[in-house]
Each structure stands twice: as structure tokens, then as C-alpha cells.
Amino acid sequence: NAGVMQNPRHLVRRRGQEARLRCSPMKGHSHVYWYRQLPEEGLKFMVYLQKENIIDESGMPKERFSAEFPKEGPSILRIQQVVRGDSAAYFCASRGGDEQYFGPGTRLTVT
Amino acid sequence: GESVGLHLPTLSVQEGDNSIINCAYSNSASDYFIWYKQESGKGPQFIIDIRSNMDKRQGQRVTVLLNKTVKHLSLQIAATQPGDSAVYFCAELGGNNRLAFGKGNQVVVIP
């Protein structure tokens, strides 16, 4: 029973490029949460999605960031025109009942 | 706004001793709290949770205490082992089941 999977694990982008982060939830889970973790800080909620719907995007920056969770395939967090301040670890979590299970994260470095 | 925060940034503990990590929260309406452990390069891992109708909950070698009067919770780890070295976060469950994390508390176990 595979856990939450994220890829890539490490991603390096130059300023102005696009970053795409993928998250495959646990089998049978239809709720996905994305969180961002800056160095030496706790995780901050970004967005909550169910299949084909964005339920809560109150933590998403207003520009350049978008997320989707299509009917088929993984959830995608997309960051356009990346800046150095986007460098962080991005975690997704999937939920089946009450508990959220976290993936290993994608570490984005913007050079 | 509401926030969850930790008091001590780093705790060094001798192997075999007990560890205590503290956390303060500000939202008196919160009714569900979780402790997570995060090892280097990994995602948060669920340790134990507690609901507001309880003041103590025990797991294997871990105990969580909740004091609603002063809005404080703590995590106690008995007989700390080298594998307990990690960053520990308390988190509060909010609307849409999104998690609000504190900043983290590093535990270093000295062999």
C-alpha cells in the first residue's frame, strides 16, 4: 500500500521559469492538501482540493501559483515565473478520514 | 489571527531521559490538535492527537497533555532514543481540515 508520492523530490529552476510539482495521494483518498515550508519554519497551508475541485485556496499567493487535481492523474502545483522567494519545501498530504498523510516533499531551489 | 507556536527552539536530551516539548495556541475554539515528527529530508509524520474533550492521551512512549485553561499542550517522550531526534510540530485543525502548524522544536538526543 503505497503512501503519498511526490515528484520530483528536488527541483532546480532559474528565475522566471515554471515549476510543476506533482502529488499522488494514497489509494482511495480523494482529498489533497498542499503546504509550503520555508527553512526553519513550520508548514503553511496553501490549498485544499478534491477531485476536479478547489475547495479552499485561502493560503495560495494571489499571483503565479495554481493547483489542480484532475479526475485522472496526480495533483499538480504550478508556479509560474519563479522567484528566489519561492525556494522552499512543498509538501502534499492526502486525507481519507480525519488523518492527513504527508508525502516526502519536493524541495524547490530557485537560482 | 489564530496561531500555534512553540516555546523552545532546541531541546538536547540524554538518551534514556524523558523529553517534554511545549506548545501554545491562541484559538480557544480549537478542538483538535496533533503532534507531528519531521526527520531531516522527510515529510511530517503523525505521532499522536488529542481532542479538546480530553486533557491527556497516551500512546507508545508518548503522552500529550492539553490544558485548555491556559491554551497549552505538551508532548512527553519517555526514554528518549536516538531515533527520536527530529523536529516536532504541534498543529491545530482548522476549517476544511487544514492544519495550522507551529514553528517547530528541534530535539537532539545525546547518546
PDB file of N, CA, C and O in Angstrom, chain A residues 9 33 35 37 40-45 48 55-56 58 91 95 97-105 107, chain B residues 32 36 38-46 49 51 87 89 93 95-104:
ATOM      1  N   ARG A   9      11.607  14.967  -6.289  1.00  0.00           N
ATOM      2  CA  ARG A   9      11.997  15.211  -4.902  1.00  0.00           C
ATOM      3  C   ARG A   9      12.799  16.508  -4.799  1.00  0.00           C
ATOM      4  O   ARG A   9      12.721  17.226  -3.812  1.00  0.00           O
ATOM      5  N   TYR A  33      -4.089  18.170   0.114  1.00  0.00           N
ATOM      6  CA  TYR A  33      -3.696  19.465   0.680  1.00  0.00           C
ATOM      7  C   TYR A  33      -2.251  19.742   0.272  1.00  0.00           C
ATOM      8  O   TYR A  33      -1.423  18.838   0.299  1.00  0.00           O
ATOM      9  N   TYR A  35       1.076  22.198   1.231  1.00  0.00           N
ATOM     10  CA  TYR A  35       1.665  23.061   2.241  1.00  0.00           C
ATOM     11  C   TYR A  35       3.056  23.475   1.773  1.00  0.00           C
ATOM     12  O   TYR A  35       3.730  22.740   1.060  1.00  0.00           O
ATOM     13  N   GLN A  37       6.863  24.906   3.202  1.00  0.00           N
ATOM     14  CA  GLN A  37       7.714  25.025   4.385  1.00  0.00           C
ATOM     15  C   GLN A  37       8.971  25.798   4.014  1.00  0.00           C
ATOM     16  O   GLN A  37       9.802  25.319   3.245  1.00  0.00           O
ATOM     17  N   GLU A  40      13.525  26.380   8.402  1.00  0.00           N
ATOM     18  CA  GLU A  40      13.394  26.549   9.845  1.00  0.00           C
ATOM     19  C   GLU A  40      12.040  27.106  10.256  1.00  0.00           C
ATOM     20  O   GLU A  40      11.919  27.776  11.283  1.00  0.00           O
ATOM     21  N   GLU A  41      11.039  26.827   9.478  1.00  0.00           N
ATOM     22  CA  GLU A  41       9.682  27.243   9.834  1.00  0.00           C
ATOM     23  C   GLU A  41       8.744  26.053   9.746  1.00  0.00           C
ATOM     24  O   GLU A  41       9.073  25.009   9.196  1.00  0.00           O
ATOM     25  N   GLY A  42       7.553  26.238  10.286  1.00  0.00           N
ATOM     26  CA  GLY A  42       6.530  25.213  10.164  1.00  0.00           C
ATOM     27  C   GLY A  42       5.876  25.254   8.797  1.00  0.00           C
ATOM     28  O   GLY A  42       6.112  26.155   7.999  1.00  0.00           O
ATOM     29  N   LEU A  43       5.075  24.257   8.543  1.00  0.00           N
ATOM     30  CA  LEU A  43       4.373  24.202   7.270  1.00  0.00           C
ATOM     31  C   LEU A  43       3.214  25.197   7.261  1.00  0.00           C
ATOM     32  O   LEU A  43       2.526  25.371   8.259  1.00  0.00           O
ATOM     33  N   LYS A  44       3.012  25.805   6.104  1.00  0.00           N
ATOM     34  CA  LYS A  44       1.904  26.749   5.930  1.00  0.00           C
ATOM     35  C   LYS A  44       0.941  26.209   4.883  1.00  0.00           C
ATOM     36  O   LYS A  44       1.357  25.857   3.768  1.00  0.00           O
ATOM     37  N   PHE A  45      -0.316  26.185   5.220  1.00  0.00           N
ATOM     38  CA  PHE A  45      -1.341  25.706   4.300  1.00  0.00           C
ATOM     39  C   PHE A  45      -1.405  26.577   3.056  1.00  0.00           C
ATOM     40  O   PHE A  45      -1.328  27.814   3.131  1.00  0.00           O
ATOM     41  N   TYR A  48      -6.476  23.345  -0.730  1.00  0.00           N
ATOM     42  CA  TYR A  48      -7.145  22.068  -0.484  1.00  0.00           C
ATOM     43  C   TYR A  48      -7.989  21.731  -1.705  1.00  0.00           C
ATOM     44  O   TYR A  48      -8.803  22.555  -2.146  1.00  0.00           O
ATOM     45  N   ILE A  55     -11.298  23.424  -3.192  1.00  0.00           N
ATOM     46  CA  ILE A  55     -12.223  23.654  -2.090  1.00  0.00           C
ATOM     47  C   ILE A  55     -11.827  24.887  -1.278  1.00  0.00           C
ATOM     48  O   ILE A  55     -12.666  25.670  -0.857  1.00  0.00           O
ATOM     49  N   ASP A  56     -10.537  25.049  -1.053  1.00  0.00           N
ATOM     50  CA  ASP A  56     -10.064  26.138  -0.206  1.00  0.00           C
ATOM     51  C   ASP A  56      -8.691  26.548  -0.712  1.00  0.00           C
ATOM     52  O   ASP A  56      -7.764  25.752  -0.650  1.00  0.00           O
ATOM     53  N   SER A  58      -7.303  29.556   0.309  1.00  0.00           N
ATOM     54  CA  SER A  58      -7.062  30.754   1.106  1.00  0.00           C
ATOM     55  C   SER A  58      -5.581  30.982   1.410  1.00  0.00           C
ATOM     56  O   SER A  58      -5.189  32.085   1.752  1.00  0.00           O
ATOM     57  N   PHE A  91       5.027  20.322   0.445  1.00  0.00           N
ATOM     58  CA  PHE A  91       4.506  19.024   0.840  1.00  0.00           C
ATOM     59  C   PHE A  91       3.045  18.911   0.450  1.00  0.00           C
ATOM     60  O   PHE A  91       2.287  19.875   0.555  1.00  0.00           O
ATOM     61  N   ARG A  95      -5.939  12.861   2.471  1.00  0.00           N
ATOM     62  CA  ARG A  95      -6.817  12.539   3.597  1.00  0.00           C
ATOM     63  C   ARG A  95      -7.912  11.592   3.135  1.00  0.00           C
ATOM     64  O   ARG A  95      -8.575  11.841   2.124  1.00  0.00           O
ATOM     65  N   GLY A  97      -9.855   9.793   5.947  1.00  0.00           N
ATOM     66  CA  GLY A  97     -10.771  10.018   7.072  1.00  0.00           C
ATOM     67  C   GLY A  97     -10.418  11.336   7.729  1.00  0.00           C
ATOM     68  O   GLY A  97     -10.485  12.382   7.109  1.00  0.00           O
ATOM     69  N   ASP A  98      -9.980  11.287   8.971  1.00  0.00           N
ATOM     70  CA  ASP A  98      -9.566  12.501   9.679  1.00  0.00           C
ATOM     71  C   ASP A  98      -8.085  12.809   9.512  1.00  0.00           C
ATOM     72  O   ASP A  98      -7.675  13.957   9.513  1.00  0.00           O
ATOM     73  N   GLU A  99      -7.280  11.762   9.391  1.00  0.00           N
ATOM     74  CA  GLU A  99      -5.840  11.964   9.446  1.00  0.00           C
ATOM     75  C   GLU A  99      -5.281  12.313   8.077  1.00  0.00           C
ATOM     76  O   GLU A  99      -5.701  11.773   7.055  1.00  0.00           O
ATOM     77  N   GLN A 100      -4.311  13.242   8.080  1.00  0.00           N
ATOM     78  CA  GLN A 100      -3.618  13.600   6.842  1.00  0.00           C
ATOM     79  C   GLN A 100      -2.281  12.888   6.814  1.00  0.00           C
ATOM     80  O   GLN A 100      -1.536  12.907   7.789  1.00  0.00           O
ATOM     81  N   TYR A 101      -1.973  12.296   5.678  1.00  0.00           N
ATOM     82  CA  TYR A 101      -0.713  11.592   5.476  1.00  0.00           C
ATOM     83  C   TYR A 101       0.128  12.410   4.503  1.00  0.00           C
ATOM     84  O   TYR A 101      -0.320  12.731   3.401  1.00  0.00           O
ATOM     85  N   PHE A 102       1.337  12.703   4.934  1.00  0.00           N
ATOM     86  CA  PHE A 102       2.193  13.584   4.148  1.00  0.00           C
ATOM     87  C   PHE A 102       3.123  12.805   3.233  1.00  0.00           C
ATOM     88  O   PHE A 102       3.605  11.716   3.576  1.00  0.00           O
ATOM     89  N   GLY A 103       3.392  13.412   2.088  1.00  0.00           N
ATOM     90  CA  GLY A 103       4.402  12.892   1.190  1.00  0.00           C
ATOM     91  C   GLY A 103       5.784  13.356   1.620  1.00  0.00           C
ATOM     92  O   GLY A 103       5.920  14.139   2.563  1.00  0.00           O
ATOM     93  N   PRO A 104       6.817  12.931   0.906  1.00  0.00           N
ATOM     94  CA  PRO A 104       8.200  13.274   1.277  1.00  0.00           C
ATOM     95  C   PRO A 104       8.598  14.690   0.894  1.00  0.00           C
ATOM     96  O   PRO A 104       9.644  15.167   1.312  1.00  0.00           O
ATOM     97  N   GLY A 105       7.772  15.347   0.090  1.00  0.00           N
ATOM     98  CA  GLY A 105       8.051  16.732  -0.265  1.00  0.00           C
ATOM     99  C   GLY A 105       8.859  16.888  -1.537  1.00  0.00           C
ATOM    100  O   GLY A 105       9.551  15.965  -1.986  1.00  0.00           O
ATOM    101  N   ARG A 107      11.653  19.652  -2.870  1.00  0.00           N
ATOM    102  CA  ARG A 107      12.476  20.796  -2.488  1.00  0.00           C
ATOM    103  C   ARG A 107      12.811  21.604  -3.725  1.00  0.00           C
ATOM    104  O   ARG A 107      13.547  21.132  -4.592  1.00  0.00           O
TER     105      ARG A 107
ATOM    106  N   TYR B  32      -9.152  20.203  18.111  1.00  0.00           N
ATOM    107  CA  TYR B  32      -8.392  19.018  17.712  1.00  0.00           C
ATOM    108  C   TYR B  32      -6.964  19.436  17.455  1.00  0.00           C
ATOM    109  O   TYR B  32      -6.712  20.351  16.662  1.00  0.00           O
ATOM    110  N   TYR B  36       3.288  16.248  15.261  1.00  0.00           N
ATOM    111  CA  TYR B  36       3.980  15.622  14.141  1.00  0.00           C
ATOM    112  C   TYR B  36       5.479  15.602  14.427  1.00  0.00           C
ATOM    113  O   TYR B  36       6.026  16.502  15.062  1.00  0.00           O
ATOM    114  N   GLN B  38       9.112  15.422  12.308  1.00  0.00           N
ATOM    115  CA  GLN B  38       9.685  15.554  10.981  1.00  0.00           C
ATOM    116  C   GLN B  38      11.191  15.309  11.045  1.00  0.00           C
ATOM    117  O   GLN B  38      11.930  16.075  11.659  1.00  0.00           O
ATOM    118  N   GLU B  39      11.615  14.249  10.401  1.00  0.00           N
ATOM    119  CA  GLU B  39      13.046  13.955  10.303  1.00  0.00           C
ATOM    120  C   GLU B  39      13.610  14.664   9.070  1.00  0.00           C
ATOM    121  O   GLU B  39      12.869  15.004   8.141  1.00  0.00           O
ATOM    122  N   SER B  40      14.898  14.851   9.089  1.00  0.00           N
ATOM    123  CA  SER B  40      15.547  15.615   8.031  1.00  0.00           C
ATOM    124  C   SER B  40      15.254  15.015   6.661  1.00  0.00           C
ATOM    125  O   SER B  40      15.436  13.809   6.455  1.00  0.00           O
ATOM    126  N   GLY B  41      14.778  15.840   5.754  1.00  0.00           N
ATOM    127  CA  GLY B  41      14.527  15.398   4.394  1.00  0.00           C
ATOM    128  C   GLY B  41      13.244  14.619   4.198  1.00  0.00           C
ATOM    129  O   GLY B  41      13.001  14.084   3.113  1.00  0.00           O
ATOM    130  N   LYS B  42      12.405  14.582   5.226  1.00  0.00           N
ATOM    131  CA  LYS B  42      11.165  13.815   5.130  1.00  0.00           C
ATOM    132  C   LYS B  42       9.954  14.688   5.421  1.00  0.00           C
ATOM    133  O   LYS B  42      10.077  15.808   5.918  1.00  0.00           O
ATOM    134  N   GLY B  43       8.791  14.149   5.117  1.00  0.00           N
ATOM    135  CA  GLY B  43       7.558  14.838   5.445  1.00  0.00           C
ATOM    136  C   GLY B  43       7.159  14.607   6.887  1.00  0.00           C
ATOM    137  O   GLY B  43       7.677  13.710   7.554  1.00  0.00           O
ATOM    138  N   PRO B  44       6.257  15.429   7.410  1.00  0.00           N
ATOM    139  CA  PRO B  44       5.782  15.235   8.785  1.00  0.00           C
ATOM    140  C   PRO B  44       5.118  13.875   8.964  1.00  0.00           C
ATOM    141  O   PRO B  44       4.390  13.406   8.085  1.00  0.00           O
ATOM    142  N   GLN B  45       5.353  13.312  10.115  1.00  0.00           N
ATOM    143  CA  GLN B  45       4.787  12.009  10.440  1.00  0.00           C
ATOM    144  C   GLN B  45       3.911  12.151  11.681  1.00  0.00           C
ATOM    145  O   GLN B  45       4.354  12.694  12.697  1.00  0.00           O
ATOM    146  N   PHE B  46       2.700  11.673  11.591  1.00  0.00           N
ATOM    147  CA  PHE B  46       1.755  11.737  12.710  1.00  0.00           C
ATOM    148  C   PHE B  46       2.310  10.984  13.916  1.00  0.00           C
ATOM    149  O   PHE B  46       2.818   9.871  13.798  1.00  0.00           O
ATOM    150  N   ASP B  49      -2.621  12.458  18.602  1.00  0.00           N
ATOM    151  CA  ASP B  49      -3.573  13.559  18.543  1.00  0.00           C
ATOM    152  C   ASP B  49      -4.389  13.615  19.830  1.00  0.00           C
ATOM    153  O   ASP B  49      -4.358  12.689  20.640  1.00  0.00           O
ATOM    154  N   ARG B  51      -8.267  15.491  21.326  1.00  0.00           N
ATOM    155  CA  ARG B  51      -9.433  16.362  21.139  1.00  0.00           C
ATOM    156  C   ARG B  51      -9.643  17.192  22.401  1.00  0.00           C
ATOM    157  O   ARG B  51      -9.177  16.829  23.478  1.00  0.00           O
ATOM    158  N   VAL B  87      12.553  17.244  14.344  1.00  0.00           N
ATOM    159  CA  VAL B  87      11.810  18.460  14.673  1.00  0.00           C
ATOM    160  C   VAL B  87      10.371  18.060  14.946  1.00  0.00           C
ATOM    161  O   VAL B  87       9.783  17.282  14.189  1.00  0.00           O
ATOM    162  N   PHE B  89       6.429  19.280  15.660  1.00  0.00           N
ATOM    163  CA  PHE B  89       5.470  20.356  15.447  1.00  0.00           C
ATOM    164  C   PHE B  89       4.156  20.016  16.115  1.00  0.00           C
ATOM    165  O   PHE B  89       3.673  18.889  16.007  1.00  0.00           O
ATOM    166  N   LEU B  93      -6.182  21.758  13.987  1.00  0.00           N
ATOM    167  CA  LEU B  93      -7.032  21.516  12.834  1.00  0.00           C
ATOM    168  C   LEU B  93      -8.033  22.641  12.697  1.00  0.00           C
ATOM    169  O   LEU B  93      -8.765  22.958  13.640  1.00  0.00           O
ATOM    170  N   GLY B  95     -10.694  25.001   9.733  1.00  0.00           N
ATOM    171  CA  GLY B  95     -11.762  24.773   8.766  1.00  0.00           C
ATOM    172  C   GLY B  95     -11.287  23.978   7.568  1.00  0.00           C
ATOM    173  O   GLY B  95     -10.127  24.080   7.168  1.00  0.00           O
ATOM    174  N   ASN B  96     -12.159  23.186   6.981  1.00  0.00           N
ATOM    175  CA  ASN B  96     -11.806  22.324   5.839  1.00  0.00           C
ATOM    176  C   ASN B  96     -10.679  21.350   6.173  1.00  0.00           C
ATOM    177  O   ASN B  96      -9.973  20.881   5.279  1.00  0.00           O
ATOM    178  N   ASN B  97     -10.496  21.084   7.450  1.00  0.00           N
ATOM    179  CA  ASN B  97      -9.452  20.149   7.913  1.00  0.00           C
ATOM    180  C   ASN B  97      -8.050  20.604   7.552  1.00  0.00           C
ATOM    181  O   ASN B  97      -7.131  19.778   7.482  1.00  0.00           O
ATOM    182  N   ARG B  98      -7.857  21.897   7.299  1.00  0.00           N
ATOM    183  CA  ARG B  98      -6.500  22.345   7.037  1.00  0.00           C
ATOM    184  C   ARG B  98      -5.761  22.471   8.368  1.00  0.00           C
ATOM    185  O   ARG B  98      -6.345  22.792   9.406  1.00  0.00           O
ATOM    186  N   LEU B  99      -4.469  22.216   8.322  1.00  0.00           N
ATOM    187  CA  LEU B  99      -3.646  22.224   9.523  1.00  0.00           C
ATOM    188  C   LEU B  99      -2.883  23.539   9.651  1.00  0.00           C
ATOM    189  O   LEU B  99      -2.327  24.029   8.675  1.00  0.00           O
ATOM    190  N   ALA B 100      -2.854  24.062  10.877  1.00  0.00           N
ATOM    191  CA  ALA B 100      -2.040  25.237  11.190  1.00  0.00           C
ATOM    192  C   ALA B 100      -0.905  24.764  12.087  1.00  0.00           C
ATOM    193  O   ALA B 100      -1.139  24.318  13.217  1.00  0.00           O
ATOM    194  N   PHE B 101       0.313  24.855  11.576  1.00  0.00           N
ATOM    195  CA  PHE B 101       1.481  24.344  12.289  1.00  0.00           C
ATOM    196  C   PHE B 101       2.184  25.443  13.066  1.00  0.00           C
ATOM    197  O   PHE B 101       2.231  26.599  12.635  1.00  0.00           O
ATOM    198  N   GLY B 102       2.796  25.049  14.172  1.00  0.00           N
ATOM    199  CA  GLY B 102       3.723  25.918  14.857  1.00  0.00           C
ATOM    200  C   GLY B 102       5.071  25.877  14.165  1.00  0.00           C
ATOM    201  O   GLY B 102       5.244  25.185  13.153  1.00  0.00           O
ATOM    202  N   LYS B 103       6.036  26.613  14.707  1.00  0.00           N
ATOM    203  CA  LYS B 103       7.325  26.744  14.046  1.00  0.00           C
ATOM    204  C   LYS B 103       8.228  25.540  14.223  1.00  0.00           C
ATOM    205  O   LYS B 103       9.153  25.356  13.469  1.00  0.00           O
ATOM    206  N   GLY B 104       8.037  24.722  15.161  1.00  0.00           N
ATOM    207  CA  GLY B 104       8.874  23.541  15.313  1.00  0.00           C
ATOM    208  C   GLY B 104       9.840  23.633  16.470  1.00  0.00           C
ATOM    209  O   GLY B 104      10.295  24.720  16.842  1.00  0.00           O
TER     210      GLY B 104
END
